[in-house]
PDB file of C-alpha atoms in Angstrom:
ATOM      1  CA  MET A  16     102.602 159.710  74.089  1.00 46.00           C
ATOM      2  CA  THR A  17     101.697 162.511  76.162  1.00 49.00           C
ATOM      3  CA  ALA A  18     102.986 163.667  79.662  1.00 47.00           C
ATOM      4  CA  ALA A  19      99.424 162.169  80.981  1.00 46.00           C
ATOM      5  CA  ASN A  20      99.687 158.843  78.977  1.00 44.00           C
ATOM      6  CA  ARG A  21     103.100 158.144  80.344  1.00 41.00           C
ATOM      7  CA  SER A  22     102.647 158.805  84.059  1.00 41.00           C
ATOM      8  CA  SER A  23      99.686 156.637  84.128  1.00 38.00           C
ATOM      9  CA  ILE A  24     102.028 153.799  82.887  1.00 43.00           C
ATOM     10  CA  HIS A  25     103.962 153.862  86.090  1.00 44.00           C
ATOM     11  CA  PRO A  26     102.692 156.777  88.206  1.00 46.00           C
ATOM     12  CA  ARG A  27     105.223 158.175  91.194  1.00 47.00           C
ATOM     13  CA  PRO A  28     103.036 159.099  94.106  1.00 45.00           C
ATOM     14  CA  PRO A  29     103.015 162.779  94.922  1.00 44.00           C
ATOM     15  CA  GLN A  30     105.364 164.230  97.259  1.00 44.00           C
ATOM     16  CA  GLY A  31     105.518 167.624  99.118  1.00 44.00           C
ATOM     17  CA  ALA A  32     104.482 169.151 102.386  1.00 41.00           C
ATOM     18  CA  ALA A  33     101.692 166.739 102.785  1.00 40.00           C
ATOM     19  CA  GLY A  34     102.975 163.716 101.629  1.00 45.00           C
ATOM     20  CA  ALA A  35     106.716 163.671 102.009  1.00 46.00           C
ATOM     21  CA  PHE A  36     106.826 159.995 102.599  1.00 54.00           C
ATOM     22  CA  ALA A  37     104.165 159.341  99.896  1.00 72.00           C
ATOM     23  CA  ASP A  38     106.805 157.648  97.555  1.00 83.00           C
ATOM     24  CA  PRO A  39     108.218 155.100  99.807  1.00 86.00           C
ATOM     25  CA  LEU A  40     111.242 154.488  97.545  1.00 88.00           C
ATOM     26  CA  SER A  41     112.273 158.266  97.638  1.00 85.00           C
ATOM     27  CA  PRO A  42     115.278 158.954  99.861  1.00 85.00           C
ATOM     28  CA  ALA A  43     113.165 160.143 102.775  1.00 87.00           C
ATOM     29  CA  GLY A  44     110.855 157.501 102.340  1.00 86.00           C
ATOM     30  CA  LEU A  45     113.917 155.103 102.449  1.00 87.00           C
ATOM     31  CA  ALA A  46     115.284 157.159 105.723  1.00 88.00           C
ATOM     32  CA  ALA A  47     111.934 156.766 107.235  1.00 89.00           C
ATOM     33  CA  SER A  48     112.571 153.230 107.959  1.00 89.00           C
ATOM     34  CA  PRO A  49     116.057 152.285 107.481  1.00 90.00           C
ATOM     35  CA  GLY A  50     116.149 148.965 108.609  1.00 92.00           C
ATOM     36  CA  GLN A  51     112.870 148.271 106.412  1.00 92.00           C
ATOM     37  CA  ALA A  52     114.766 150.210 103.932  1.00 92.00           C
ATOM     38  CA  ALA A  53     118.086 147.709 104.153  1.00 94.00           C
ATOM     39  CA  LEU A  54     115.600 144.784 103.816  1.00 95.00           C
ATOM     40  CA  ILE A  55     113.813 146.172 100.401  1.00 95.00           C
ATOM     41  CA  VAL A  56     117.127 147.079  99.123  1.00 95.00           C
ATOM     42  CA  LEU A  57     118.879 143.706  99.459  1.00 97.00           C
ATOM     43  CA  GLY A  58     115.741 141.601  98.510  1.00 97.00           C
ATOM     44  CA  ALA A  59     115.140 143.449  95.178  1.00 97.00           C
ATOM     45  CA  GLY A  60     119.218 143.589  94.597  1.00 97.00           C
ATOM     46  CA  ALA A  61     118.998 139.474  95.577  1.00 98.00           C
ATOM     47  CA  ALA A  62     116.176 138.846  92.828  1.00 98.00           C
ATOM     48  CA  ALA A  63     118.086 141.210  90.420  1.00 98.00           C
ATOM     49  CA  THR A  64     121.122 138.991  91.029  1.00 98.00           C
ATOM     50  CA  VAL A  65     119.760 135.881  90.743  1.00 98.00           C
ATOM     51  CA  ALA A  66     118.129 136.664  87.023  1.00 98.00           C
ATOM     52  CA  PHE A  67     121.330 138.237  85.851  1.00 98.00           C
ATOM     53  CA  ASP A  68     123.170 134.989  87.032  1.00 98.00           C
ATOM     54  CA  LEU A  69     120.958 132.765  85.593  1.00 98.00           C
ATOM     55  CA  TYR A  70     120.230 134.388  82.549  1.00 98.00           C
ATOM     56  CA  GLY A  71     124.054 135.082  81.897  1.00 97.00           C
ATOM     57  CA  GLN A  72     125.239 131.653  83.083  1.00 96.00           C
ATOM     58  CA  ALA A  73     122.513 129.310  82.176  1.00 98.00           C
ATOM     59  CA  ILE A  74     120.060 130.732  79.791  1.00 98.00           C
ATOM     60  CA  SER A  75     122.281 132.456  77.650  1.00 98.00           C
ATOM     61  CA  PRO A  76     125.007 129.369  76.949  1.00 98.00           C
ATOM     62  CA  LEU A  77     121.923 127.192  76.298  1.00 98.00           C
ATOM     63  CA  LEU A  78     120.879 129.189  73.529  1.00 97.00           C
ATOM     64  CA  GLY A  79     123.959 128.886  71.832  1.00 97.00           C
ATOM     65  CA  ALA A  80     125.279 132.482  73.039  1.00 98.00           C
ATOM     66  CA  ALA A  81     127.779 133.411  75.033  1.00 97.00           C
ATOM     67  CA  ALA A  82     128.388 133.032  78.822  1.00 97.00           C
ATOM     68  CA  LEU A  83     128.842 135.909  81.227  1.00 96.00           C
ATOM     69  CA  ALA A  84     131.701 135.868  83.549  1.00 94.00           C
ATOM     70  CA  PRO A  85     131.447 138.359  86.363  1.00 95.00           C
ATOM     71  CA  VAL A  86     133.087 136.872  88.811  1.00 96.00           C
ATOM     72  CA  PRO A  87     136.220 136.547  86.923  1.00 95.00           C
ATOM     73  CA  LEU A  88     135.880 140.208  85.939  1.00 95.00           C
ATOM     74  CA  ALA A  89     135.356 141.305  89.614  1.00 96.00           C
ATOM     75  CA  ARG A  90     139.028 139.217  90.314  1.00 97.00           C
ATOM     76  CA  GLN A  91     140.606 140.797  87.344  1.00 97.00           C
ATOM     77  CA  THR A  92     139.252 143.850  88.644  1.00 96.00           C
ATOM     78  CA  LEU A  93     140.811 143.338  92.256  1.00 96.00           C
ATOM     79  CA  GLN A  94     144.127 142.260  90.560  1.00 96.00           C
ATOM     80  CA  THR A  95     144.470 145.384  88.693  1.00 96.00           C
ATOM     81  CA  THR A  96     143.173 147.575  91.304  1.00 95.00           C
ATOM     82  CA  PHE A  97     144.609 146.539  94.558  1.00 96.00           C
ATOM     83  CA  GLY A  98     147.119 143.717  93.738  1.00 96.00           C
ATOM     84  CA  TRP A  99     144.643 140.974  95.166  1.00 96.00           C
ATOM     85  CA  ASP A 100     144.007 137.811  93.433  1.00 96.00           C
ATOM     86  CA  SER A 101     141.159 136.301  95.403  1.00 96.00           C
ATOM     87  CA  GLY A 102     138.551 134.098  94.038  1.00 96.00           C
ATOM     88  CA  ALA A 103     136.503 134.782  97.212  1.00 97.00           C
ATOM     89  CA  GLY A 104     137.180 138.378  97.166  1.00 97.00           C
ATOM     90  CA  ALA A 105     135.810 138.452  93.484  1.00 97.00           C
ATOM     91  CA  HIS A 106     132.420 136.658  94.615  1.00 97.00           C
ATOM     92  CA  LEU A 107     132.274 139.437  97.297  1.00 97.00           C
ATOM     93  CA  LEU A 108     132.503 142.141  95.455  1.00 97.00           C
ATOM     94  CA  HIS A 109     130.168 140.790  92.415  1.00 97.00           C
ATOM     95  CA  TYR A 110     127.484 140.377  95.240  1.00 97.00           C
ATOM     96  CA  ILE A 111     128.191 143.335  97.041  1.00 97.00           C
ATOM     97  CA  ALA A 112     127.550 145.501  93.567  1.00 97.00           C
ATOM     98  CA  GLY A 113     124.582 143.345  92.808  1.00 97.00           C
ATOM     99  CA  LEU A 114     123.070 143.175  96.392  1.00 97.00           C
ATOM    100  CA  VAL A 115     123.587 146.618  97.478  1.00 97.00           C
ATOM    101  CA  ALA A 116     125.824 149.088  95.098  1.00 97.00           C
ATOM    102  CA  TYR A 117     123.352 148.693  91.884  1.00 97.00           C
ATOM    103  CA  PRO A 118     120.106 148.770  93.700  1.00 96.00           C
ATOM    104  CA  LEU A 119     121.283 151.998  95.694  1.00 95.00           C
ATOM    105  CA  GLY A 120     122.705 153.681  92.425  1.00 94.00           C
ATOM    106  CA  TRP A 121     118.856 152.854  91.098  1.00 95.00           C
ATOM    107  CA  LEU A 122     117.330 154.629  93.877  1.00 93.00           C
ATOM    108  CA  LEU A 123     119.371 157.530  94.998  1.00 92.00           C
ATOM    109  CA  ILE A 124     120.814 158.233  91.239  1.00 93.00           C
ATOM    110  CA  ALA A 125     118.934 157.106  88.368  1.00 93.00           C
ATOM    111  CA  ARG A 126     115.275 156.834  89.321  1.00 91.00           C
ATOM    112  CA  PRO A 127     115.802 160.784  90.641  1.00 92.00           C
ATOM    113  CA  LEU A 128     117.467 161.817  87.517  1.00 93.00           C
ATOM    114  CA  ALA A 129     114.404 160.526  85.485  1.00 91.00           C
ATOM    115  CA  PRO A 130     111.219 161.973  87.206  1.00 88.00           C
ATOM    116  CA  GLY A 131     109.413 162.200  83.873  1.00 89.00           C
ATOM    117  CA  LEU A 132     110.636 158.999  82.474  1.00 94.00           C
ATOM    118  CA  PRO A 133     108.190 155.870  82.697  1.00 94.00           C
ATOM    119  CA  GLU A 134     109.888 153.952  85.235  1.00 91.00           C
ATOM    120  CA  LEU A 135     110.308 150.940  82.926  1.00 93.00           C
ATOM    121  CA  ALA A 136     112.003 152.929  80.505  1.00 96.00           C
ATOM    122  CA  ALA A 137     114.090 154.601  83.005  1.00 96.00           C
ATOM    123  CA  ALA A 138     114.958 151.262  84.333  1.00 97.00           C
ATOM    124  CA  ALA A 139     115.831 150.015  81.297  1.00 97.00           C
ATOM    125  CA  LEU A 140     118.215 153.055  80.218  1.00 97.00           C
ATOM    126  CA  TRP A 141     120.174 152.457  83.936  1.00 97.00           C
ATOM    127  CA  GLY A 142     120.660 149.313  82.485  1.00 98.00           C
ATOM    128  CA  VAL A 143     122.437 150.281  79.721  1.00 98.00           C
ATOM    129  CA  GLY A 144     124.209 152.591  81.870  1.00 97.00           C
ATOM    130  CA  LEU A 145     125.430 149.812  84.166  1.00 97.00           C
ATOM    131  CA  TRP A 146     126.912 147.698  81.189  1.00 98.00           C
ATOM    132  CA  VAL A 147     128.580 150.748  80.162  1.00 98.00           C
ATOM    133  CA  PHE A 148     130.100 151.069  83.774  1.00 96.00           C
ATOM    134  CA  ALA A 149     131.002 147.126  83.608  1.00 96.00           C
ATOM    135  CA  ILE A 150     131.997 146.651  80.066  1.00 96.00           C
ATOM    136  CA  GLY A 151     133.173 149.754  79.099  1.00 96.00           C
ATOM    137  CA  ILE A 152     134.684 151.565  82.224  1.00 96.00           C
ATOM    138  CA  MET A 153     135.854 148.467  84.611  1.00 95.00           C
ATOM    139  CA  ALA A 154     136.431 146.006  81.921  1.00 95.00           C
ATOM    140  CA  SER A 155     138.190 147.987  79.196  1.00 94.00           C
ATOM    141  CA  LEU A 156     139.704 151.213  80.514  1.00 94.00           C
ATOM    142  CA  VAL A 157     140.307 149.927  84.326  1.00 95.00           C
ATOM    143  CA  ASN A 158     141.065 146.111  83.555  1.00 94.00           C
ATOM    144  CA  GLY A 159     142.972 146.813  79.834  1.00 95.00           C
ATOM    145  CA  ASN A 160     140.745 144.525  77.909  1.00 95.00           C
ATOM    146  CA  ALA A 161     139.627 145.128  74.334  1.00 95.00           C
ATOM    147  CA  PHE A 162     137.398 148.134  74.300  1.00 96.00           C
ATOM    148  CA  PHE A 163     133.634 146.988  75.145  1.00 96.00           C
ATOM    149  CA  LEU A 164     135.551 143.565  74.902  1.00 95.00           C
ATOM    150  CA  GLY A 165     135.450 143.794  71.377  1.00 96.00           C
ATOM    151  CA  PHE A 166     132.186 144.011  70.652  1.00 97.00           C
ATOM    152  CA  THR A 167     131.844 140.453  70.609  1.00 97.00           C
ATOM    153  CA  GLY A 168     129.290 137.970  72.033  1.00 96.00           C
ATOM    154  CA  ILE A 169     129.821 138.376  75.299  1.00 96.00           C
ATOM    155  CA  THR A 170     129.272 142.188  74.939  1.00 97.00           C
ATOM    156  CA  TRP A 171     125.757 141.844  73.906  1.00 98.00           C
ATOM    157  CA  VAL A 172     124.809 138.984  76.615  1.00 98.00           C
ATOM    158  CA  ALA A 173     126.176 141.417  79.211  1.00 98.00           C
ATOM    159  CA  LEU A 174     123.821 144.237  77.595  1.00 98.00           C
ATOM    160  CA  ALA A 175     120.793 142.003  77.677  1.00 98.00           C
ATOM    161  CA  GLY A 176     122.228 140.732  81.235  1.00 98.00           C
ATOM    162  CA  HIS A 177     122.533 144.320  82.595  1.00 98.00           C
ATOM    163  CA  VAL A 178     119.062 145.490  81.370  1.00 98.00           C
ATOM    164  CA  LEU A 179     117.570 142.532  82.739  1.00 98.00           C
ATOM    165  CA  PHE A 180     119.229 142.821  86.120  1.00 98.00           C
ATOM    166  CA  ALA A 181     117.877 146.742  86.232  1.00 98.00           C
ATOM    167  CA  LEU A 182     113.955 145.698  85.324  1.00 98.00           C
ATOM    168  CA  VAL A 183     114.099 143.045  87.692  1.00 98.00           C
ATOM    169  CA  CYS A 184     115.409 145.169  90.353  1.00 97.00           C
ATOM    170  CA  ALA A 185     113.548 148.226  89.793  1.00 95.00           C
ATOM    171  CA  TRP A 186     110.173 145.957  89.480  1.00 96.00           C
ATOM    172  CA  ALA A 187     110.957 144.093  93.198  1.00 96.00           C
ATOM    173  CA  LEU A 188     111.980 147.765  94.545  1.00 94.00           C
ATOM    174  CA  ARG A 189     108.319 148.775  93.737  1.00 92.00           C
ATOM    175  CA  ARG A 190     106.730 145.559  94.540  1.00 93.00           C
ATOM    176  CA  MET A 191     108.874 144.872  98.105  1.00 92.00           C
ATOM    177  CA  SER A 192     108.218 148.848  99.141  1.00 89.00           C
ATOM    178  CA  GLY A 193     104.110 148.543  98.625  1.00 84.00           C
ATOM    179  CA  ALA A 194     104.504 151.342  95.658  1.00 73.00           C
ATOM    180  CA  GLY A 195     103.170 148.763  93.300  1.00 70.00           C
ATOM    181  CA  GLY A 196     104.634 147.156  90.537  1.00 59.00           C
TER     182      GLY A 196
END
């Protein structure tokens, strides 16, 4: 695939002096309207979190695969890191990550690092990165569970769930910002 073909799949609007805010998802474009940016991030995060939870806690088990347990993992993280055992705090951590932290990670870190990559491919790779963070680092290294949870069924359901989250989030951010999608 040529560079021209790659850029035509999900072209990013030009930036520069004349079109500094041509890309509404660029940091400058988001900073131009912070209130709108917050609503876009929250909306895309909500769509992606619903997709992640629906897949991981309903669809995957209905298909005979493992069920994801993001809230128990968040609770274990709170216990390990702060000595705080709180189911409500674990839910809050799960929702803050999905609604705010992960969408901002896409906009401010992952997306800018992959300017020549088609956005679909970049988002899928970002999903793999989220999986490595959640399962490889948080579940394994921080919480002391088996490395990548022993590469059992939940490991692979989590991979699919995080890639789904990333794809839905990137798509929703583009749609809600008016950048296409």
